[in-house]
């Protein structure tokens, strides 16, 4: 690899594509992340997802004209021309097929949230990654907020006994339930609690969701998702001796930059900061929460997914 990593980007239908490229390619940016540069990209988009279809052209032109990124016609062309890949497509339904097309190239791949919109597809991504020896990391950038990282690392307060996370939880018909905005708070919860959730129950109405997860060691973690009121993310991390509040906006450096610093360090020879096995559990957590949103009943994370048409009918989308 060259001293400056050549980053390929797949999916230019999200603001993350522009934000990440600016952080990597503009050395004058206040929070510039050195060591890598976006050099090639495939636009991609989902015609049935209005937010994707109407933004891809503008974002593509920004990368081409402002940042000098080569625009190519296929994901395979991206994989051929880079050292590592940011798979940014805003539509989680597209991630498996796009990853399938680039896995054989053996390049490390960061898949922006969500990894997929079903545990079945998430497990297939993991299988393909193992088959082709590809390192994969997937998460929300909010997990890297400095105040949350500090609260999770503050071991002098004793062991973490629980966490309560909150944030906006808009719904999107093509991305069932939590898989649109709920993924951010789910990732925050797992950053604090770690894997090991065994049961989820959701309480929901038009304006709010409260998702309660029970861990195998008896700890309880919650997500509050708001569709009314403030649209800010935050968390309370409960320890044996104290509770620490994490305002994710309190740090001068945005969580996008902190995520990219971690990803570039991994691409340069480090290890993924988030284990793919944990991400698979986050996907299953959201899937189980979606099922409980419909039934009102607790759902085991070990149970076979049954969310399919039921959740799709409630949210107005198609099953993944």
mmCIF file of C-alpha atoms in Angstrom:
data_model
loop_
_atom_site.group_PDB
_atom_site.id
_atom_site.type_symbol
_atom_site.label_atom_id
_atom_site.label_comp_id
_atom_site.label_asym_id
_atom_site.label_seq_id
_atom_site.Cartn_x
_atom_site.Cartn_y
_atom_site.Cartn_z
ATOM 1 C CA UNK A 1 0.000 0.000 0.000
ATOM 2 C CA UNK A 2 1.102 3.608 -0.549
ATOM 3 C CA UNK A 3 1.858 5.880 2.429
ATOM 4 C CA UNK A 4 -1.449 7.657 1.799
ATOM 5 C CA UNK A 5 -4.157 5.018 1.684
ATOM 6 C CA UNK A 6 -6.384 5.107 -1.370
ATOM 7 C CA UNK A 7 -9.958 4.882 -0.128
ATOM 8 C CA UNK A 8 -12.756 3.706 -2.397
ATOM 9 C CA UNK A 9 -16.319 4.728 -1.598
ATOM 10 C CA UNK A 10 -19.494 2.875 -2.580
ATOM 11 C CA UNK A 11 -22.789 4.718 -2.213
ATOM 12 C CA UNK A 12 -22.955 8.508 -2.625
ATOM 13 C CA UNK A 13 -26.594 8.876 -1.577
ATOM 14 C CA UNK A 14 -25.848 9.914 2.017
ATOM 15 C CA UNK A 15 -24.431 13.063 3.586
ATOM 16 C CA UNK A 16 -21.809 10.812 5.176
ATOM 17 C CA UNK A 17 -20.198 10.431 1.757
ATOM 18 C CA UNK A 18 -19.540 14.168 1.588
ATOM 19 C CA UNK A 19 -18.695 14.573 5.281
ATOM 20 C CA UNK A 20 -16.183 11.722 5.300
ATOM 21 C CA UNK A 21 -14.570 12.828 2.043
ATOM 22 C CA UNK A 22 -14.120 16.371 3.354
ATOM 23 C CA UNK A 23 -12.498 15.081 6.544
ATOM 24 C CA UNK A 24 -10.108 12.849 4.603
ATOM 25 C CA UNK A 25 -9.339 14.942 1.507
ATOM 26 C CA UNK A 26 -9.222 18.509 2.804
ATOM 27 C CA UNK A 27 -6.017 19.131 4.805
ATOM 28 C CA UNK A 28 -7.361 22.556 5.838
ATOM 29 C CA UNK A 29 -10.440 21.083 7.508
ATOM 30 C CA UNK A 30 -10.405 21.790 11.247
ATOM 31 C CA UNK A 31 -10.743 18.077 12.010
ATOM 32 C CA UNK A 32 -8.819 16.687 9.031
ATOM 33 C CA UNK A 33 -8.050 12.976 9.353
ATOM 34 C CA UNK A 34 -4.631 12.328 7.775
ATOM 35 C CA UNK A 35 -3.270 9.164 6.225
ATOM 36 C CA UNK A 36 -5.982 8.377 3.688
ATOM 37 C CA UNK A 37 -7.771 9.973 0.769
ATOM 38 C CA UNK A 38 -10.978 9.119 -1.091
ATOM 39 C CA UNK A 39 -9.802 8.600 -4.673
ATOM 40 C CA UNK A 40 -12.548 6.607 -6.393
ATOM 41 C CA UNK A 41 -16.291 6.138 -5.878
ATOM 42 C CA UNK A 42 -19.393 4.427 -7.239
ATOM 43 C CA UNK A 43 -22.590 6.511 -6.768
ATOM 44 C CA UNK A 44 -25.240 3.797 -6.325
ATOM 45 C CA UNK A 45 -28.797 4.657 -5.216
ATOM 46 C CA UNK A 46 -32.176 3.084 -4.511
ATOM 47 C CA UNK A 47 -34.980 4.286 -6.826
ATOM 48 C CA UNK A 48 -37.713 3.320 -4.330
ATOM 49 C CA UNK A 49 -36.031 5.250 -1.484
ATOM 50 C CA UNK A 50 -36.747 8.934 -2.099
ATOM 51 C CA UNK A 51 -34.033 10.183 0.235
ATOM 52 C CA UNK A 52 -31.489 8.126 -1.706
ATOM 53 C CA UNK A 53 -32.670 8.884 -5.217
ATOM 54 C CA UNK A 54 -32.922 12.668 -4.880
ATOM 55 C CA UNK A 55 -29.510 13.198 -3.249
ATOM 56 C CA UNK A 56 -27.140 10.944 -5.159
ATOM 57 C CA UNK A 57 -26.596 13.265 -8.127
ATOM 58 C CA UNK A 58 -25.649 16.282 -6.031
ATOM 59 C CA UNK A 59 -23.359 14.382 -3.692
ATOM 60 C CA UNK A 60 -21.662 12.677 -6.638
ATOM 61 C CA UNK A 61 -20.948 16.027 -8.279
ATOM 62 C CA UNK A 62 -19.523 17.395 -5.019
ATOM 63 C CA UNK A 63 -17.062 14.516 -4.747
ATOM 64 C CA UNK A 64 -16.085 14.816 -8.402
ATOM 65 C CA UNK A 65 -15.721 18.579 -8.746
ATOM 66 C CA UNK A 66 -14.714 19.687 -5.253
ATOM 67 C CA UNK A 67 -12.591 16.747 -4.108
ATOM 68 C CA UNK A 68 -11.241 15.292 -7.355
ATOM 69 C CA UNK A 69 -12.708 11.832 -6.787
ATOM 70 C CA UNK A 70 -12.846 9.530 -9.815
ATOM 71 C CA UNK A 71 -16.420 8.346 -10.400
ATOM 72 C CA UNK A 72 -16.776 4.800 -11.794
ATOM 73 C CA UNK A 73 -19.681 2.656 -12.973
ATOM 74 C CA UNK A 74 -19.487 -0.419 -10.706
ATOM 75 C CA UNK A 75 -18.527 -1.442 -7.159
ATOM 76 C CA UNK A 76 -15.971 -3.791 -8.701
ATOM 77 C CA UNK A 77 -14.203 -0.853 -10.364
ATOM 78 C CA UNK A 78 -13.917 0.808 -6.956
ATOM 79 C CA UNK A 79 -12.424 -2.321 -5.382
ATOM 80 C CA UNK A 80 -9.851 -2.633 -8.180
ATOM 81 C CA UNK A 81 -8.551 0.919 -7.676
ATOM 82 C CA UNK A 82 -8.200 1.269 -3.898
ATOM 83 C CA UNK A 83 -6.572 -0.066 -0.739
ATOM 84 C CA UNK A 84 -9.687 -0.078 1.464
ATOM 85 C CA UNK A 85 -13.404 0.606 1.077
ATOM 86 C CA UNK A 86 -16.064 2.734 2.761
ATOM 87 C CA UNK A 87 -19.449 1.216 1.873
ATOM 88 C CA UNK A 88 -21.711 4.201 2.546
ATOM 89 C CA UNK A 89 -25.012 3.433 0.783
ATOM 90 C CA UNK A 90 -27.811 4.921 2.867
ATOM 91 C CA UNK A 91 -30.091 1.956 2.098
ATOM 92 C CA UNK A 92 -29.246 -0.971 4.372
ATOM 93 C CA UNK A 93 -31.070 -3.299 1.978
ATOM 94 C CA UNK A 94 -28.307 -2.718 -0.592
ATOM 95 C CA UNK A 95 -25.366 -3.652 1.592
ATOM 96 C CA UNK A 96 -25.337 -7.432 1.141
ATOM 97 C CA UNK A 97 -25.419 -7.324 -2.657
ATOM 98 C CA UNK A 98 -22.825 -4.557 -2.825
ATOM 99 C CA UNK A 99 -20.554 -6.401 -0.408
ATOM 100 C CA UNK A 100 -21.002 -9.634 -2.348
ATOM 101 C CA UNK A 101 -19.636 -7.859 -5.441
ATOM 102 C CA UNK A 102 -16.452 -6.644 -3.719
ATOM 103 C CA UNK A 103 -15.674 -9.377 -1.169
ATOM 104 C CA UNK A 104 -13.471 -11.367 -3.549
ATOM 105 C CA UNK A 105 -11.038 -8.428 -3.791
ATOM 106 C CA UNK A 106 -9.976 -8.966 -0.173
ATOM 107 C CA UNK A 107 -9.936 -5.275 0.786
ATOM 108 C CA UNK A 108 -10.982 -4.223 4.311
ATOM 109 C CA UNK A 109 -14.504 -2.763 4.262
ATOM 110 C CA UNK A 110 -16.230 -0.362 6.625
ATOM 111 C CA UNK A 111 -20.013 -0.715 6.151
ATOM 112 C CA UNK A 112 -21.868 2.311 7.432
ATOM 113 C CA UNK A 113 -24.898 1.750 9.620
ATOM 114 C CA UNK A 114 -26.877 -0.405 9.473
ATOM 115 C CA UNK A 115 -24.847 -3.457 8.500
ATOM 116 C CA UNK A 116 -28.097 -4.813 7.028
ATOM 117 C CA UNK A 117 -31.817 -4.738 7.768
ATOM 118 C CA UNK A 118 -32.081 -8.381 8.875
ATOM 119 C CA UNK A 119 -29.949 -10.801 10.846
ATOM 120 C CA UNK A 120 -30.163 -13.265 7.966
ATOM 121 C CA UNK A 121 -28.440 -10.803 5.619
ATOM 122 C CA UNK A 122 -25.973 -9.733 8.322
ATOM 123 C CA UNK A 123 -24.913 -13.346 8.839
ATOM 124 C CA UNK A 124 -24.435 -13.772 5.080
ATOM 125 C CA UNK A 125 -22.139 -10.735 5.026
ATOM 126 C CA UNK A 126 -20.158 -12.298 7.864
ATOM 127 C CA UNK A 127 -20.010 -15.632 6.025
ATOM 128 C CA UNK A 128 -18.727 -14.002 2.850
ATOM 129 C CA UNK A 129 -16.163 -12.020 4.838
ATOM 130 C CA UNK A 130 -14.871 -15.211 6.423
ATOM 131 C CA UNK A 131 -14.840 -17.071 3.115
ATOM 132 C CA UNK A 132 -12.746 -14.392 1.411
ATOM 133 C CA UNK A 133 -10.627 -13.328 4.382
ATOM 134 C CA UNK A 134 -12.061 -9.804 4.438
ATOM 135 C CA UNK A 135 -12.034 -7.696 7.600
ATOM 136 C CA UNK A 136 -15.354 -5.911 8.093
ATOM 137 C CA UNK A 137 -16.433 -3.299 10.603
ATOM 138 C CA UNK A 138 -19.865 -1.707 10.833
ATOM 139 C CA UNK A 139 -21.352 0.727 13.341
ATOM 140 C CA UNK A 140 -22.867 4.143 13.917
ATOM 141 C CA UNK A 141 -20.439 7.039 14.280
ATOM 142 C CA UNK A 142 -22.295 8.131 17.431
ATOM 143 C CA UNK A 143 -20.704 5.210 19.280
ATOM 144 C CA UNK A 144 -17.380 7.109 18.992
ATOM 145 C CA UNK A 145 -18.567 10.298 20.720
ATOM 146 C CA UNK A 146 -15.780 11.311 23.092
ATOM 147 C CA UNK A 147 -18.012 11.790 26.135
ATOM 148 C CA UNK A 148 -19.506 8.314 25.687
ATOM 149 C CA UNK A 149 -16.048 6.780 25.271
ATOM 150 C CA UNK A 150 -14.895 8.516 28.448
ATOM 151 C CA UNK A 151 -17.959 7.392 30.426
ATOM 152 C CA UNK A 152 -17.439 3.779 29.339
ATOM 153 C CA UNK A 153 -13.728 3.942 30.225
ATOM 154 C CA UNK A 154 -14.185 5.510 33.687
ATOM 155 C CA UNK A 155 -13.453 2.313 35.613
ATOM 156 C CA UNK A 156 -12.872 4.114 38.912
ATOM 157 C CA UNK A 157 -16.658 4.227 39.249
ATOM 158 C CA UNK A 158 -16.839 0.445 39.346
ATOM 159 C CA UNK A 159 -18.393 -1.965 36.889
ATOM 160 C CA UNK A 160 -21.096 -0.831 34.481
ATOM 161 C CA UNK A 161 -24.435 -2.090 35.801
ATOM 162 C CA UNK A 162 -26.707 -0.530 33.162
ATOM 163 C CA UNK A 163 -27.158 2.217 30.586
ATOM 164 C CA UNK A 164 -29.985 4.397 29.296
ATOM 165 C CA UNK A 165 -29.563 5.898 25.831
ATOM 166 C CA UNK A 166 -31.794 8.298 23.954
ATOM 167 C CA UNK A 167 -32.096 9.991 20.590
ATOM 168 C CA UNK A 168 -34.375 10.578 17.612
ATOM 169 C CA UNK A 169 -36.046 7.461 16.209
ATOM 170 C CA UNK A 170 -37.636 8.465 12.939
ATOM 171 C CA UNK A 171 -39.250 5.677 10.942
ATOM 172 C CA UNK A 172 -38.593 5.034 7.246
ATOM 173 C CA UNK A 173 -40.770 2.627 5.257
ATOM 174 C CA UNK A 174 -37.860 0.949 3.451
ATOM 175 C CA UNK A 175 -35.785 0.480 6.643
ATOM 176 C CA UNK A 176 -37.944 -1.400 9.162
ATOM 177 C CA UNK A 177 -38.374 0.086 12.627
ATOM 178 C CA UNK A 178 -35.091 0.639 14.459
ATOM 179 C CA UNK A 179 -32.960 0.040 11.368
ATOM 180 C CA UNK A 180 -33.238 3.687 10.304
ATOM 181 C CA UNK A 181 -32.489 5.991 13.263
ATOM 182 C CA UNK A 182 -32.726 3.459 16.081
ATOM 183 C CA UNK A 183 -29.384 1.990 15.039
ATOM 184 C CA UNK A 184 -27.592 4.994 16.565
ATOM 185 C CA UNK A 185 -28.954 4.492 20.062
ATOM 186 C CA UNK A 186 -28.621 0.704 19.778
ATOM 187 C CA UNK A 187 -24.923 1.134 19.013
ATOM 188 C CA UNK A 188 -24.520 3.552 21.921
ATOM 189 C CA UNK A 189 -26.137 0.996 24.224
ATOM 190 C CA UNK A 190 -23.785 -1.749 23.062
ATOM 191 C CA UNK A 191 -20.763 0.550 23.400
ATOM 192 C CA UNK A 192 -21.660 0.820 27.086
ATOM 193 C CA UNK A 193 -23.024 -2.648 27.840
ATOM 194 C CA UNK A 194 -21.123 -4.903 25.444
ATOM 195 C CA UNK A 195 -22.689 -8.032 23.934
ATOM 196 C CA UNK A 196 -24.770 -10.534 25.869
ATOM 197 C CA UNK A 197 -28.354 -9.283 25.574
ATOM 198 C CA UNK A 198 -30.799 -12.186 25.772
ATOM 199 C CA UNK A 199 -34.245 -10.546 25.695
ATOM 200 C CA UNK A 200 -35.850 -7.366 24.372
ATOM 201 C CA UNK A 201 -39.235 -5.763 24.962
ATOM 202 C CA UNK A 202 -40.555 -2.646 23.251
ATOM 203 C CA UNK A 203 -43.172 -0.147 24.336
ATOM 204 C CA UNK A 204 -44.270 2.135 21.510
ATOM 205 C CA UNK A 205 -46.744 4.793 20.427
ATOM 206 C CA UNK A 206 -46.834 7.384 17.653
ATOM 207 C CA UNK A 207 -44.382 9.691 19.396
ATOM 208 C CA UNK A 208 -41.964 7.500 21.319
ATOM 209 C CA UNK A 209 -40.378 4.095 21.757
ATOM 210 C CA UNK A 210 -38.897 2.605 24.901
ATOM 211 C CA UNK A 211 -36.806 -0.499 24.252
ATOM 212 C CA UNK A 212 -35.711 -2.531 27.275
ATOM 213 C CA UNK A 213 -32.925 -5.075 26.911
ATOM 214 C CA UNK A 214 -32.015 -7.683 29.533
ATOM 215 C CA UNK A 215 -28.465 -9.029 29.539
ATOM 216 C CA UNK A 216 -27.472 -12.568 30.517
ATOM 217 C CA UNK A 217 -25.869 -11.311 33.747
ATOM 218 C CA UNK A 218 -29.068 -9.535 34.816
ATOM 219 C CA UNK A 219 -28.083 -6.022 33.765
ATOM 220 C CA UNK A 220 -30.725 -3.890 32.037
ATOM 221 C CA UNK A 221 -30.144 -1.333 29.297
ATOM 222 C CA UNK A 222 -32.701 0.911 27.637
ATOM 223 C CA UNK A 223 -33.197 2.966 24.498
ATOM 224 C CA UNK A 224 -35.621 5.871 24.349
ATOM 225 C CA UNK A 225 -36.456 6.845 20.774
ATOM 226 C CA UNK A 226 -38.254 10.131 20.164
ATOM 227 C CA UNK A 227 -40.351 11.188 17.190
ATOM 228 C CA UNK A 228 -41.529 14.252 19.091
ATOM 229 C CA UNK A 229 -39.464 16.704 21.075
ATOM 230 C CA UNK A 230 -35.700 17.157 21.031
ATOM 231 C CA UNK A 231 -33.546 15.422 18.425
ATOM 232 C CA UNK A 232 -30.318 15.104 20.392
ATOM 233 C CA UNK A 233 -28.421 11.956 21.351
ATOM 234 C CA UNK A 234 -27.164 11.200 24.836
ATOM 235 C CA UNK A 235 -26.722 8.494 27.445
ATOM 236 C CA UNK A 236 -26.488 7.787 31.154
ATOM 237 C CA UNK A 237 -23.946 5.090 31.982
ATOM 238 C CA UNK A 238 -24.683 3.566 35.373
ATOM 239 C CA UNK A 239 -21.761 2.206 37.388
ATOM 240 C CA UNK A 240 -21.606 0.639 40.827
ATOM 241 C CA UNK A 241 -20.512 3.933 42.434
ATOM 242 C CA UNK A 242 -21.767 6.633 40.099
ATOM 243 C CA UNK A 243 -23.789 7.511 37.021
ATOM 244 C CA UNK A 244 -22.046 9.397 34.237
ATOM 245 C CA UNK A 245 -23.937 11.506 31.697
ATOM 246 C CA UNK A 246 -22.643 11.537 28.127
ATOM 247 C CA UNK A 247 -23.714 14.514 26.010
ATOM 248 C CA UNK A 248 -22.421 13.432 22.612
ATOM 249 C CA UNK A 249 -22.237 17.066 21.440
ATOM 250 C CA UNK A 250 -20.021 18.272 24.297
ATOM 251 C CA UNK A 251 -16.722 17.455 22.581
ATOM 252 C CA UNK A 252 -15.166 19.887 20.112
ATOM 253 C CA UNK A 253 -14.214 17.044 17.764
ATOM 254 C CA UNK A 254 -17.275 15.521 16.028
ATOM 255 C CA UNK A 255 -17.905 11.824 16.341
ATOM 256 C CA UNK A 256 -17.593 11.478 12.551
ATOM 257 C CA UNK A 257 -13.931 12.481 12.803
ATOM 258 C CA UNK A 258 -13.320 10.174 15.764
ATOM 259 C CA UNK A 259 -14.844 7.265 13.840
ATOM 260 C CA UNK A 260 -12.700 7.994 10.785
ATOM 261 C CA UNK A 261 -9.537 8.200 12.872
ATOM 262 C CA UNK A 262 -10.291 4.721 14.154
ATOM 263 C CA UNK A 263 -11.160 3.361 10.701
ATOM 264 C CA UNK A 264 -8.033 4.822 9.048
ATOM 265 C CA UNK A 265 -5.893 3.344 11.831
ATOM 266 C CA UNK A 266 -7.475 -0.024 11.144
ATOM 267 C CA UNK A 267 -7.028 0.313 7.376
ATOM 268 C CA UNK A 268 -3.352 1.137 7.987
ATOM 269 C CA UNK A 269 -2.749 -2.173 9.746
ATOM 270 C CA UNK A 270 -4.594 -2.033 13.061
ATOM 271 C CA UNK A 271 -7.663 -3.927 14.184
ATOM 272 C CA UNK A 272 -11.355 -3.010 13.800
ATOM 273 C CA UNK A 273 -12.556 -1.148 16.889
ATOM 274 C CA UNK A 274 -15.916 -2.952 16.787
ATOM 275 C CA UNK A 275 -15.943 -6.731 16.473
ATOM 276 C CA UNK A 276 -18.226 -7.995 13.718
ATOM 277 C CA UNK A 277 -19.743 -10.538 16.123
ATOM 278 C CA UNK A 278 -20.955 -7.684 18.305
ATOM 279 C CA UNK A 279 -22.457 -5.940 15.282
ATOM 280 C CA UNK A 280 -24.330 -9.129 14.394
ATOM 281 C CA UNK A 281 -25.878 -9.040 17.867
ATOM 282 C CA UNK A 282 -26.803 -5.365 17.450
ATOM 283 C CA UNK A 283 -28.645 -6.288 14.243
ATOM 284 C CA UNK A 284 -30.486 -9.092 16.010
ATOM 285 C CA UNK A 285 -31.287 -6.751 18.935
ATOM 286 C CA UNK A 286 -32.953 -4.304 16.530
ATOM 287 C CA UNK A 287 -34.759 -7.104 14.726
ATOM 288 C CA UNK A 288 -36.119 -8.479 18.009
ATOM 289 C CA UNK A 289 -37.118 -4.978 19.129
ATOM 290 C CA UNK A 290 -39.002 -4.517 15.856
ATOM 291 C CA UNK A 291 -40.911 -7.730 16.468
ATOM 292 C CA UNK A 292 -41.741 -6.640 20.004
ATOM 293 C CA UNK A 293 -42.904 -3.241 18.687
ATOM 294 C CA UNK A 294 -45.629 -5.147 16.822
ATOM 295 C CA UNK A 295 -46.586 -7.752 19.418
ATOM 296 C CA UNK A 296 -45.814 -5.894 22.651
ATOM 297 C CA UNK A 297 -44.302 -9.118 23.961
ATOM 298 C CA UNK A 298 -40.708 -9.804 25.048
ATOM 299 C CA UNK A 299 -38.608 -11.429 22.322
ATOM 300 C CA UNK A 300 -35.573 -13.635 22.827
ATOM 301 C CA UNK A 301 -32.521 -12.737 20.781
ATOM 302 C CA UNK A 302 -31.933 -16.456 20.372
ATOM 303 C CA UNK A 303 -35.329 -17.041 18.782
ATOM 304 C CA UNK A 304 -35.690 -17.437 15.035
ATOM 305 C CA UNK A 305 -36.541 -14.091 13.408
ATOM 306 C CA UNK A 306 -40.236 -13.797 12.614
ATOM 307 C CA UNK A 307 -40.340 -10.061 12.000
ATOM 308 C CA UNK A 308 -40.700 -10.213 8.164
ATOM 309 C CA UNK A 309 -44.074 -9.296 6.800
ATOM 310 C CA UNK A 310 -45.448 -8.285 10.214
ATOM 311 C CA UNK A 311 -43.044 -5.386 10.691
ATOM 312 C CA UNK A 312 -43.179 -4.498 6.998
ATOM 313 C CA UNK A 313 -46.952 -4.191 7.213
ATOM 314 C CA UNK A 314 -46.724 -1.933 10.248
ATOM 315 C CA UNK A 315 -44.033 0.314 8.753
ATOM 316 C CA UNK A 316 -45.371 0.299 5.211
ATOM 317 C CA UNK A 317 -42.325 -1.345 3.629
ATOM 318 C CA UNK A 318 -41.320 -4.671 2.193
ATOM 319 C CA UNK A 319 -39.713 -7.452 4.179
ATOM 320 C CA UNK A 320 -35.989 -7.711 3.639
#
